[in-house]
Tab-separated table of C-alpha atoms and ligand atoms in Angstrom:
chain	number	residue	atom	x	y	z
N	131	GLU	CA	-174.510	84.560	-67.189
N	132	PHE	CA	-171.924	84.435	-64.447
N	133	GLY	CA	-168.789	85.465	-66.049
N	134	LEU	CA	-166.729	82.422	-66.864
N	135	PHE	CA	-170.105	80.035	-67.348
N	136	THR	CA	-173.666	79.961	-68.180
N	137	LEU	CA	-175.713	78.450	-65.332
N	138	ASP	CA	-178.933	76.363	-66.839
N	139	PRO	CA	-181.811	78.899	-65.978
N	140	GLY	CA	-183.204	75.929	-63.687
N	141	PHE	CA	-179.934	76.136	-61.515
N	142	ARG	CA	-181.213	77.721	-58.245
N	143	SER	CA	-177.748	79.445	-57.713
N	144	THR	CA	-176.602	80.066	-54.173
N	145	ALA	CA	-174.310	82.500	-55.727
N	146	SER	CA	-176.857	85.239	-55.754
N	147	CYS	CA	-180.340	85.690	-54.009
N	148	GLU	CA	-183.242	87.980	-54.061
N	149	SER	CA	-184.121	90.624	-50.946
N	150	LYS	CA	-186.279	93.368	-50.415
N	151	LEU	CA	-184.369	94.798	-47.505
N	152	THR	CA	-181.272	96.567	-48.894
N	153	PHE	CA	-180.930	98.317	-52.498
N	154	ILE	CA	-177.123	99.342	-53.113
N	155	ASP	CA	-175.955	100.921	-56.499
N	156	GLY	CA	-172.393	101.130	-56.338
N	157	ASP	CA	-171.838	103.076	-59.058
N	158	LYS	CA	-173.661	105.945	-58.022
N	159	GLY	CA	-173.005	105.334	-54.237
N	160	VAL	CA	-176.684	104.806	-53.361
N	161	LEU	CA	-177.973	102.930	-50.133
N	162	GLN	CA	-181.531	102.482	-49.192
N	163	HIS	CA	-183.480	100.336	-46.761
N	164	ARG	CA	-186.908	99.500	-47.730
N	165	GLY	CA	-186.721	101.945	-50.230
N	166	TYR	CA	-185.556	104.529	-47.420
N	167	SER	CA	-182.116	106.540	-48.441
N	168	ILE	CA	-179.429	106.130	-45.575
N	169	GLU	CA	-178.879	109.486	-45.820
N	170	GLU	CA	-182.427	110.592	-44.625
N	171	LEU	CA	-182.412	107.521	-42.210
N	172	ALA	CA	-179.151	108.664	-40.405
N	173	GLU	CA	-180.581	111.998	-40.243
N	174	LYS	CA	-184.298	111.610	-39.207
N	175	SER	CA	-184.601	108.335	-37.800
N	176	THR	CA	-183.425	106.217	-34.601
N	177	TYR	CA	-181.404	102.940	-34.906
N	178	LEU	CA	-184.281	101.140	-33.190
N	179	GLU	CA	-186.471	102.688	-35.726
N	180	VAL	CA	-184.720	101.398	-38.731
N	181	CYS	CA	-184.458	97.780	-36.971
N	182	TYR	CA	-188.422	97.997	-37.054
N	183	LEU	CA	-188.423	99.081	-40.688
N	184	LEU	CA	-185.590	96.130	-41.717
N	185	ASP	CA	-187.982	93.527	-39.998
N	186	MET	CA	-191.502	94.395	-40.669
N	187	GLY	CA	-190.932	96.332	-44.259
N	188	GLU	CA	-192.678	99.615	-43.252
N	189	LEU	CA	-191.670	102.790	-40.579
N	190	PRO	CA	-193.922	102.329	-37.560
N	191	THR	CA	-196.687	104.099	-36.454
N	192	GLN	CA	-196.002	105.267	-32.897
N	193	ALA	CA	-198.200	102.654	-31.465
N	194	GLN	CA	-196.499	99.977	-33.241
N	195	PHE	CA	-192.959	101.739	-32.257
N	196	ASP	CA	-194.454	101.797	-28.512
N	197	GLU	CA	-194.979	97.974	-28.951
N	198	PHE	CA	-191.853	97.091	-30.674
N	199	LYS	CA	-189.756	98.794	-27.896
N	200	HIS	CA	-191.673	97.253	-25.070
N	201	LEU	CA	-190.833	93.722	-26.967
N	202	ILE	CA	-187.453	94.675	-27.252
N	203	ALA	CA	-187.190	95.866	-23.410
N	204	THR	CA	-188.666	92.468	-22.171
N	205	HIS	CA	-185.544	90.770	-23.818
N	206	THR	CA	-182.574	93.047	-22.944
N	207	MET	CA	-181.261	90.898	-20.150
N	208	VAL	CA	-179.214	87.637	-20.740
N	209	HIS	CA	-179.614	84.428	-18.723
N	210	GLU	CA	-177.459	84.724	-15.691
N	211	GLN	CA	-175.802	81.576	-16.735
N	212	LEU	CA	-174.765	82.931	-20.103
N	213	LEU	CA	-172.555	85.741	-18.165
N	214	ARG	CA	-170.725	82.365	-16.459
N	215	PHE	CA	-169.298	82.223	-20.238
N	216	TYR	CA	-167.253	85.203	-20.125
N	217	SER	CA	-165.253	84.054	-17.105
N	218	GLY	CA	-163.857	81.120	-19.246
N	219	TYR	CA	-161.993	83.974	-21.318
N	220	ARG	CA	-158.633	85.301	-20.582
N	221	ARG	CA	-159.179	88.968	-19.499
N	222	ASP	CA	-157.015	90.072	-22.444
N	223	ALA	CA	-159.010	87.990	-25.295
N	224	HIS	CA	-160.187	90.250	-27.925
N	225	PRO	CA	-163.944	91.090	-27.479
N	226	MET	CA	-164.812	89.693	-30.764
N	227	ALA	CA	-163.781	86.340	-29.668
N	228	LEU	CA	-166.027	86.795	-26.295
N	229	MET	CA	-169.095	87.714	-29.070
N	230	VAL	CA	-168.710	84.671	-31.470
N	231	GLY	CA	-168.607	82.634	-28.205
N	232	VAL	CA	-171.206	84.001	-26.430
N	233	VAL	CA	-173.844	84.580	-29.010
N	234	GLY	CA	-173.175	81.152	-30.269
N	235	ALA	CA	-174.235	79.909	-26.734
N	236	LEU	CA	-177.703	81.581	-26.836
N	237	SER	CA	-178.464	78.482	-29.186
N	238	ALA	CA	-178.137	76.442	-26.088
N	239	PHE	CA	-180.811	78.676	-23.937
N	240	TYR	CA	-183.280	78.467	-26.999
N	241	HIS	CA	-182.414	75.900	-29.043
N	242	ASP	CA	-185.273	73.238	-27.718
N	243	SER	CA	-188.066	75.920	-27.575
N	244	LEU	CA	-186.999	77.549	-30.985
N	245	ASN	CA	-189.095	76.226	-34.025
N	246	ILE	CA	-187.740	78.256	-37.010
N	247	ARG	CA	-190.874	77.018	-39.266
N	248	ASP	CA	-193.309	79.182	-36.791
N	249	PRO	CA	-193.438	83.038	-37.655
N	250	ARG	CA	-194.090	83.905	-33.867
N	251	HIS	CA	-190.765	82.149	-33.185
N	252	ARG	CA	-189.011	83.801	-35.701
N	253	GLU	CA	-190.329	87.185	-34.759
N	254	ILE	CA	-189.016	86.548	-31.023
N	255	THR	CA	-185.872	85.752	-32.321
N	256	VAL	CA	-185.319	88.958	-33.924
N	257	HIS	CA	-186.321	90.530	-30.829
N	258	ARG	CA	-184.107	88.701	-28.497
N	259	LEU	CA	-181.062	89.310	-30.634
N	260	VAL	CA	-181.658	92.982	-31.033
N	261	ALA	CA	-182.291	93.317	-27.369
N	262	LYS	CA	-179.433	91.201	-26.180
N	263	ILE	CA	-176.501	92.048	-28.676
N	264	PRO	CA	-175.729	95.543	-26.728
N	265	THR	CA	-175.905	93.742	-23.369
N	266	ILE	CA	-173.645	90.908	-24.603
N	267	ALA	CA	-170.927	93.269	-26.039
N	268	ALA	CA	-171.137	95.919	-23.343
N	269	ALA	CA	-170.445	92.589	-20.942
N	270	ALA	CA	-167.445	91.887	-23.357
N	271	TYR	CA	-166.005	95.167	-22.412
N	272	LYS	CA	-166.664	95.174	-19.026
N	273	TYR	CA	-165.035	91.618	-18.387
N	274	SER	CA	-161.778	93.158	-20.409
N	275	LYS	CA	-161.664	95.850	-18.047
N	276	GLY	CA	-162.097	93.720	-15.072
N	277	GLN	CA	-165.357	95.694	-14.029
N	278	PRO	CA	-168.693	94.598	-12.789
N	279	PHE	CA	-171.251	93.613	-15.394
N	280	VAL	CA	-173.996	96.620	-15.738
N	281	TYR	CA	-177.603	95.472	-16.234
N	282	PRO	CA	-179.469	97.246	-19.061
N	283	ASN	CA	-182.040	99.985	-17.829
N	284	ASN	CA	-185.305	99.677	-19.998
N	285	LYS	CA	-185.807	103.320	-19.200
N	286	LEU	CA	-182.861	104.929	-21.391
N	287	SER	CA	-183.117	104.921	-25.185
N	288	TYR	CA	-181.215	102.030	-27.407
N	289	SER	CA	-177.952	103.537	-27.815
N	290	ALA	CA	-177.804	105.396	-24.271
N	291	ASN	CA	-178.545	101.955	-22.631
N	292	PHE	CA	-175.825	100.575	-24.635
N	293	LEU	CA	-173.057	103.361	-23.815
N	294	THR	CA	-174.325	103.067	-20.221
N	295	MET	CA	-173.677	99.436	-20.064
N	296	MET	CA	-170.228	100.033	-21.167
N	297	PHE	CA	-169.224	103.001	-19.138
N	298	ASP	CA	-170.936	103.284	-15.923
N	299	THR	CA	-169.563	101.963	-12.904
N	300	PRO	CA	-170.794	101.264	-9.130
N	301	CYS	CA	-168.562	104.183	-8.114
N	302	ASP	CA	-169.310	106.885	-10.832
N	303	GLU	CA	-172.674	107.186	-12.609
N	304	TYR	CA	-172.001	107.608	-16.278
N	305	VAL	CA	-174.398	109.837	-18.138
N	306	PRO	CA	-173.598	110.138	-21.982
N	307	HIS	CA	-173.729	113.591	-23.622
N	308	PRO	CA	-176.702	113.621	-25.894
N	309	VAL	CA	-174.169	114.196	-28.912
N	310	VAL	CA	-172.343	111.349	-28.103
N	311	VAL	CA	-175.573	108.990	-27.804
N	312	ARG	CA	-176.605	110.409	-31.195
N	313	ALA	CA	-173.484	109.918	-32.745
N	314	MET	CA	-173.663	106.104	-31.312
N	315	ASP	CA	-177.329	105.926	-32.665
N	316	ARG	CA	-176.139	107.230	-36.167
N	317	ILE	CA	-173.271	104.560	-36.347
N	318	LEU	CA	-175.683	101.962	-35.384
N	319	ILE	CA	-177.905	103.169	-38.535
N	320	LEU	CA	-174.901	103.415	-41.197
N	321	HIS	CA	-173.884	99.718	-40.228
N	322	ALA	CA	-177.385	98.075	-40.051
N	323	ASP	CA	-177.444	96.394	-42.936
N	324	HIS	CA	-175.362	96.110	-46.456
N	325	GLU	CA	-176.912	93.459	-48.701
N	326	GLN	CA	-175.156	90.246	-49.169
N	327	ASN	CA	-171.709	91.283	-47.698
N	328	ALA	CA	-169.725	88.649	-46.130
N	329	SER	CA	-170.976	88.169	-42.949
N	330	THR	CA	-174.400	88.547	-44.061
N	331	SER	CA	-173.956	85.996	-46.913
N	332	THR	CA	-172.381	83.629	-44.069
N	333	VAL	CA	-175.709	83.855	-41.861
N	334	ARG	CA	-177.717	83.100	-44.661
N	335	LEU	CA	-175.294	80.270	-45.855
N	336	ALA	CA	-175.466	78.539	-42.276
N	337	GLY	CA	-178.913	79.465	-41.883
N	338	SER	CA	-180.106	77.865	-45.124
N	339	SER	CA	-179.060	74.452	-43.464
N	340	LEU	CA	-182.252	75.216	-40.708
N	341	ALA	CA	-179.156	75.534	-38.298
N	342	ASN	CA	-180.337	77.280	-35.255
N	343	PRO	CA	-180.426	81.320	-36.061
N	344	PHE	CA	-178.346	82.388	-33.060
N	345	SER	CA	-175.242	79.916	-34.348
N	346	ALA	CA	-176.054	81.506	-37.633
N	347	VAL	CA	-175.331	84.846	-36.339
N	348	SER	CA	-172.327	83.667	-34.500
N	349	ALA	CA	-170.756	82.451	-37.822
N	350	GLY	CA	-171.594	85.804	-39.333
N	351	ILE	CA	-169.692	87.459	-36.545
N	352	SER	CA	-166.572	85.292	-37.069
N	353	ALA	CA	-166.819	86.325	-40.658
N	354	LEU	CA	-167.165	90.469	-39.768
N	355	TRP	CA	-163.838	90.235	-37.457
N	356	GLY	CA	-161.566	89.947	-40.371
N	357	PRO	CA	-159.724	93.173	-41.334
N	358	ALA	CA	-160.755	93.031	-44.878
N	359	HIS	CA	-164.827	93.388	-43.757
N	360	GLY	CA	-165.595	94.426	-40.218
N	361	GLY	CA	-162.311	94.568	-38.758
N	362	ALA	CA	-161.177	97.508	-41.050
N	363	ASN	CA	-162.319	100.041	-38.734
N	364	GLU	CA	-159.825	99.067	-35.865
N	365	ALA	CA	-157.375	99.015	-38.452
N	366	VAL	CA	-157.836	102.162	-40.257
N	367	LEU	CA	-157.494	103.872	-36.785
N	368	ARG	CA	-154.174	101.751	-35.887
N	369	MET	CA	-153.042	103.151	-39.685
N	370	LEU	CA	-154.021	106.815	-38.918
N	371	LYS	CA	-151.849	106.737	-35.792
N	372	GLU	CA	-149.002	105.094	-37.138
N	373	ILE	CA	-149.295	108.015	-39.863
N	374	GLY	CA	-148.932	110.251	-37.181
N	375	THR	CA	-148.611	113.691	-38.991
N	376	ALA	CA	-149.692	114.852	-42.303
N	377	ASP	CA	-146.099	115.118	-43.845
N	378	ARG	CA	-146.207	111.111	-43.666
N	379	ILE	CA	-149.333	110.576	-45.670
N	380	PRO	CA	-147.054	110.443	-49.196
N	381	GLU	CA	-145.234	107.446	-47.699
N	382	PHE	CA	-148.263	105.399	-46.996
N	383	ILE	CA	-150.036	106.309	-50.168
N	384	GLN	CA	-146.704	105.162	-51.877
N	385	ARG	CA	-146.834	101.715	-49.874
N	386	ALA	CA	-150.097	101.258	-50.721
N	387	LYS	CA	-149.660	101.560	-54.512
N	388	ASP	CA	-146.486	99.222	-54.283
N	389	PRO	CA	-147.613	95.899	-55.411
N	390	ASP	CA	-144.823	94.267	-53.452
N	391	ASP	CA	-146.102	95.951	-50.242
N	392	PRO	CA	-149.070	94.150	-48.665
N	393	PHE	CA	-150.058	97.185	-46.957
N	394	ARG	CA	-153.511	98.499	-48.046
N	395	LEU	CA	-155.129	101.942	-47.279
N	396	MET	CA	-157.284	100.513	-44.827
N	397	GLY	CA	-161.009	102.053	-44.939
N	398	PHE	CA	-160.447	102.706	-48.651
N	399	GLY	CA	-162.094	100.644	-51.419
N	400	HIS	CA	-165.244	98.365	-51.444
N	401	ARG	CA	-166.398	95.378	-53.430
N	402	VAL	CA	-169.540	97.116	-54.351
N	403	TYR	CA	-169.266	101.053	-54.236
N	404	LYS	CA	-167.039	102.132	-57.337
N	405	ASN	CA	-168.159	105.895	-56.324
N	406	THR	CA	-168.085	107.234	-52.523
N	407	ASP	CA	-169.615	104.896	-49.922
N	408	PRO	CA	-172.724	107.256	-48.746
N	409	ARG	CA	-172.015	106.034	-45.170
N	410	ALA	CA	-168.615	107.436	-45.236
N	411	ARG	CA	-169.861	110.777	-46.229
N	412	VAL	CA	-172.402	111.044	-43.278
N	413	LEU	CA	-169.715	109.787	-40.887
N	414	LYS	CA	-167.330	112.368	-42.026
N	415	GLN	CA	-170.257	115.154	-41.342
N	416	SER	CA	-170.756	113.508	-37.973
N	417	CYS	CA	-166.952	113.832	-36.937
N	418	ASP	CA	-167.177	117.400	-36.957
N	419	GLU	CA	-170.385	117.143	-34.536
N	420	VAL	CA	-168.845	114.951	-32.055
N	421	LEU	CA	-165.505	116.383	-32.046
N	422	GLU	CA	-166.620	119.653	-31.152
N	423	VAL	CA	-168.230	118.056	-27.894
N	424	VAL	CA	-165.880	115.297	-27.114
N	425	GLY	CA	-162.412	113.564	-28.397
N	426	ALA	CA	-159.874	116.984	-28.609
N	427	GLY	CA	-157.836	114.032	-28.996
N	428	GLU	CA	-159.090	112.668	-32.088
N	429	GLN	CA	-159.078	116.169	-33.765
N	430	GLU	CA	-155.378	115.695	-35.058
N	431	ILE	CA	-156.257	112.290	-36.462
N	432	PHE	CA	-159.515	113.581	-38.072
N	433	LYS	CA	-157.227	116.071	-39.858
N	434	ILE	CA	-154.730	113.399	-40.976
N	435	ALA	CA	-158.069	111.322	-42.143
N	436	MET	CA	-159.209	114.300	-44.190
N	437	LYS	CA	-155.825	115.050	-45.670
N	438	LEU	CA	-155.092	111.277	-46.813
N	439	GLU	CA	-158.473	111.117	-48.481
N	440	GLU	CA	-157.971	114.292	-50.200
N	441	ILE	CA	-154.408	113.231	-51.329
N	442	ALA	CA	-155.687	109.814	-52.548
N	443	LEU	CA	-158.537	110.792	-54.509
N	444	GLN	CA	-156.121	113.187	-56.309
N	445	ASP	CA	-153.783	109.981	-57.227
N	446	GLU	CA	-154.322	108.517	-60.534
N	447	TYR	CA	-153.746	104.965	-58.673
N	448	PHE	CA	-156.763	105.203	-56.777
N	449	ILE	CA	-158.673	107.127	-59.110
N	450	GLN	CA	-158.295	104.490	-61.896
N	451	ARG	CA	-159.286	101.639	-59.323
N	452	LYS	CA	-162.415	103.407	-58.259
N	453	LEU	CA	-160.958	103.389	-54.523
N	454	PHE	CA	-162.912	105.768	-52.165
N	455	PRO	CA	-163.407	105.839	-48.380
N	456	ASN	CA	-165.534	103.314	-47.104
N	457	VAL	CA	-167.744	103.108	-43.987
N	458	ASP	CA	-164.557	102.188	-41.703
N	459	PHE	CA	-162.791	105.117	-42.767
N	460	TYR	CA	-163.983	107.710	-40.675
N	461	SER	CA	-166.284	105.218	-38.074
N	462	GLY	CA	-163.092	104.629	-35.950
N	463	ILE	CA	-162.547	108.261	-35.142
N	464	ILE	CA	-166.094	108.898	-33.625
N	465	LEU	CA	-165.765	105.852	-32.065
N	466	SER	CA	-162.463	106.843	-30.341
N	467	ALA	CA	-163.640	109.889	-29.599
N	468	ILE	CA	-166.521	108.980	-27.623
N	469	GLY	CA	-164.105	106.652	-25.554
N	470	ILE	CA	-164.628	103.329	-27.338
N	471	PRO	CA	-161.439	101.452	-27.192
N	472	THR	CA	-160.081	100.065	-30.584
N	473	ASN	CA	-160.688	96.709	-30.067
N	474	MET	CA	-164.330	97.210	-29.395
N	475	PHE	CA	-164.786	98.906	-32.692
N	476	THR	CA	-165.790	95.986	-34.430
N	477	CYS	CA	-168.109	94.627	-31.710
N	478	ILE	CA	-169.740	98.120	-32.275
N	479	PHE	CA	-170.324	96.799	-36.003
N	480	ALA	CA	-171.477	93.669	-34.984
N	481	VAL	CA	-174.065	94.956	-32.686
N	482	ALA	CA	-175.352	97.482	-35.639
N	483	ARG	CA	-175.296	94.310	-38.248
N	484	THR	CA	-177.116	91.939	-35.748
N	485	ILE	CA	-180.598	93.244	-37.184
N	486	GLY	CA	-179.221	92.938	-40.743
N	487	TRP	CA	-178.099	89.286	-39.877
N	488	ILE	CA	-181.415	88.205	-38.565
N	489	THR	CA	-183.838	90.044	-40.938
N	490	GLN	CA	-181.804	88.797	-43.712
N	491	TRP	CA	-181.812	85.133	-42.072
N	492	LYS	CA	-185.719	85.348	-41.632
N	493	GLU	CA	-186.321	86.516	-45.329
N	494	MET	CA	-184.132	83.748	-46.332
N	495	ILE	CA	-186.042	81.109	-44.136
N	496	GLU	CA	-189.631	82.505	-45.504
N	497	GLU	CA	-188.888	82.478	-48.779
N	498	PRO	CA	-190.940	79.971	-50.676
N	499	GLY	CA	-188.912	76.546	-51.697
N	500	GLN	CA	-185.971	77.956	-49.702
N	501	ALA	CA	-182.997	75.548	-50.565
N	502	ILE	CA	-180.055	74.711	-48.701
N	503	GLY	CA	-177.201	77.165	-49.853
N	504	ARG	CA	-174.799	75.673	-51.726
N	505	PRO	CA	-172.316	77.568	-54.086
N	506	ARG	CA	-171.143	75.664	-57.116
N	507	GLN	CA	-167.392	75.410	-57.870
N	508	LEU	CA	-165.581	75.534	-61.142
N	509	TYR	CA	-163.248	72.276	-60.935
N	510	THR	CA	-159.562	73.308	-61.875
N	511	GLY	CA	-157.648	70.028	-60.521
N	512	TYR	CA	-156.248	67.003	-62.205
N	513	ASP	CA	-158.264	64.644	-64.507
N	514	ILE	CA	-158.892	60.857	-63.195
N	515	ARG	CA	-155.691	59.109	-62.577
N	516	PRO	CA	-154.570	55.460	-61.429
N	517	TYR	CA	-153.469	54.962	-57.406
N	518	LYS	CA	-149.496	54.455	-56.948
N	519	PRO	CA	-148.286	52.393	-54.608
N	520	ILE	CA	-145.544	54.310	-52.474
N	521	SER	CA	-142.757	52.322	-53.874
N	522	GLU	CA	-143.301	53.631	-57.282
N	523	ARG	CA	-143.615	57.542	-56.169
N	524	GLY	CA	-141.088	59.978	-56.196
I	139	SDX	C1	-166.627	96.615	-45.262
I	139	SDX	O1	-169.349	94.080	-48.767
I	139	SDX	C2	-169.766	95.128	-47.797
I	139	SDX	O2	-170.610	95.599	-48.014
I	139	SDX	C3	-168.813	95.380	-46.855
I	139	SDX	C4	-169.367	96.336	-45.598
I	139	SDX	C5	-170.457	96.048	-45.028
I	139	SDX	O3	-170.966	97.188	-44.786
I	139	SDX	O4	-170.640	94.965	-44.844
I	139	SDX	O5	-169.255	97.611	-46.703
I	139	SDX	C6	-168.055	96.730	-44.970
I	139	SDX	O6	-166.143	95.609	-45.178
I	139	SDX	C7	-166.161	97.599	-45.938
I	139	SDX	C8	-164.329	97.420	-46.541
I	139	SDX	C9	-163.663	97.218	-45.339
I	139	SDX	N1	-162.212	96.819	-45.740
I	139	SDX	C10	-161.188	97.593	-45.926
I	139	SDX	O7	-161.351	99.122	-45.988
I	139	SDX	C11	-159.694	96.858	-46.202
I	139	SDX	C12	-159.254	97.815	-47.420
I	139	SDX	N2	-159.848	97.414	-48.404
I	139	SDX	C13	-159.667	96.522	-49.360
I	139	SDX	O8	-158.912	95.451	-49.015
I	139	SDX	C14	-160.630	96.092	-50.495
I	139	SDX	O9	-160.772	97.523	-51.121
I	139	SDX	C15	-161.856	95.434	-50.504
I	139	SDX	C16	-161.578	94.071	-49.912
I	139	SDX	C17	-162.596	96.376	-49.467
I	139	SDX	C18	-162.331	95.318	-51.719
I	139	SDX	O10	-161.340	94.838	-52.850
I	139	SDX	P1	-161.987	94.829	-54.138
I	139	SDX	O11	-162.955	96.121	-54.546
I	139	SDX	O12	-162.315	93.515	-54.660
I	139	SDX	O13	-160.672	95.218	-54.829
I	139	SDX	P2	-159.341	94.217	-55.367
I	139	SDX	O14	-159.106	93.336	-54.090
I	139	SDX	O15	-160.033	93.389	-56.476
I	139	SDX	O16	-158.401	95.273	-55.714
I	139	SDX	C19	-158.651	95.832	-57.027
I	139	SDX	C20	-157.141	96.844	-57.123
I	139	SDX	C21	-156.099	96.049	-56.538
I	139	SDX	O17	-154.941	96.671	-57.321
I	139	SDX	P3	-154.428	95.449	-58.857
I	139	SDX	O18	-154.320	94.236	-58.389
I	139	SDX	O19	-155.768	96.137	-59.919
I	139	SDX	O20	-153.243	96.613	-59.168
I	139	SDX	O21	-157.508	97.867	-55.948
I	139	SDX	C22	-156.486	97.692	-54.919
I	139	SDX	C23	-155.837	96.259	-55.053
I	139	SDX	O22	-154.547	96.031	-54.725
I	139	SDX	N3	-157.201	97.779	-53.729
I	139	SDX	C24	-156.361	98.739	-52.958
I	139	SDX	C25	-157.079	98.641	-52.007
I	139	SDX	N4	-158.008	98.192	-52.321
I	139	SDX	C26	-158.260	97.399	-53.430
I	139	SDX	N5	-155.028	99.297	-53.030
I	139	SDX	C27	-154.882	100.060	-51.911
I	139	SDX	N6	-155.574	100.289	-50.675
I	139	SDX	C28	-156.815	99.450	-50.777
I	139	SDX	N7	-157.424	99.837	-49.698
């Protein structure tokens, strides 16, 4: 049964799919990757290990993990000609516009040599995207600042390398604080995959036509950019800064409840979670840890966020509609505290979600009898009617 109509059993619906990667129980606030809880992974694992888990289905042995890290390290640089794509953009272009364009351009570099029917080619595609996406995102930031690109340093951990490519300059060496590296790695883990969200469904649908996976991921980045999806983290911080002080919170709560006001409480609500988003819980705990070390300026914003959550969760409107903070509500506070500008927040989300997109793509391509995605529709338009010459209209 799909709500309004029943699909005949033989119909291969593209409105749903089977997957072994991620399990969500929205009513219980449960999120698991390959059977491991997001809480345990965020606390005990690393982003690169979660990438291995999503890709291969198991946590790696030390030897497997060393091999995986080596394979990723061999792909962290991008082709020098790819870097020339950036100069075609205005310096003040939104970094997500660069991510869409440059990741899509990767298909021009690997299109001819890539046979997606070959498992080895699929595996190299996973490695290439996981390895290059931080380099591409950091370069988008550098381009917006007018600073020289920083090449990847394979001696650093994944998150330390990403932060260094963003903040290092020829004049001042940037050495990220271990708490900042851990916070970035945890943010990447918490955004790695999330079942069939809008951007992942976009990647699956684009990939189902056997299009080049780099262009399918570029389509996913486009979908993620929307403020109702991955763009919400940027919108949350703008909202918290607009609220400014705790005594203005009731005014914004009232606006969010007003059916005639398009304003929504950004970072609240979720299509699936009708209980707390477990990622928001972990991020709220991380805020304390990070703000002790960096981001004194975010302390006030964090207090407003916590007060806003407290008041909203006691309000009948939010209780009735089961609206809780989602992953975006606290992530922006941490990103801001470690020096990431708001227009880069969704790029960070895209860096993290790339492993989810490409492993979901791989799972779909490997699905036996994989068919092109083609969502069905319920036609609600006119019945058949005769054409009228223009002289008889009006
Ligand atoms: C992500 O799918 C994923 O997994 C996505 C994601 C991932 O990891 O990939 O989790 C990441 O996208 C998180 C969501 C980030 N977006 C936001 O925070 C934007 C603000 N949230 C909303 O726009 C909204 O909550 C959605 C789009 C996220 C979810 O919408 P729903 O659950 O389909 O809710 P709805 O639009 O059907 O609204 C139900 C009711 C409506 O009121 P009524 O018509 O019943 O009177 O709840 C209201 C809505 O107006 N509502 C809100 C609200 N969200 C829903 N009211 C005020 N503030 C909000 N944030």
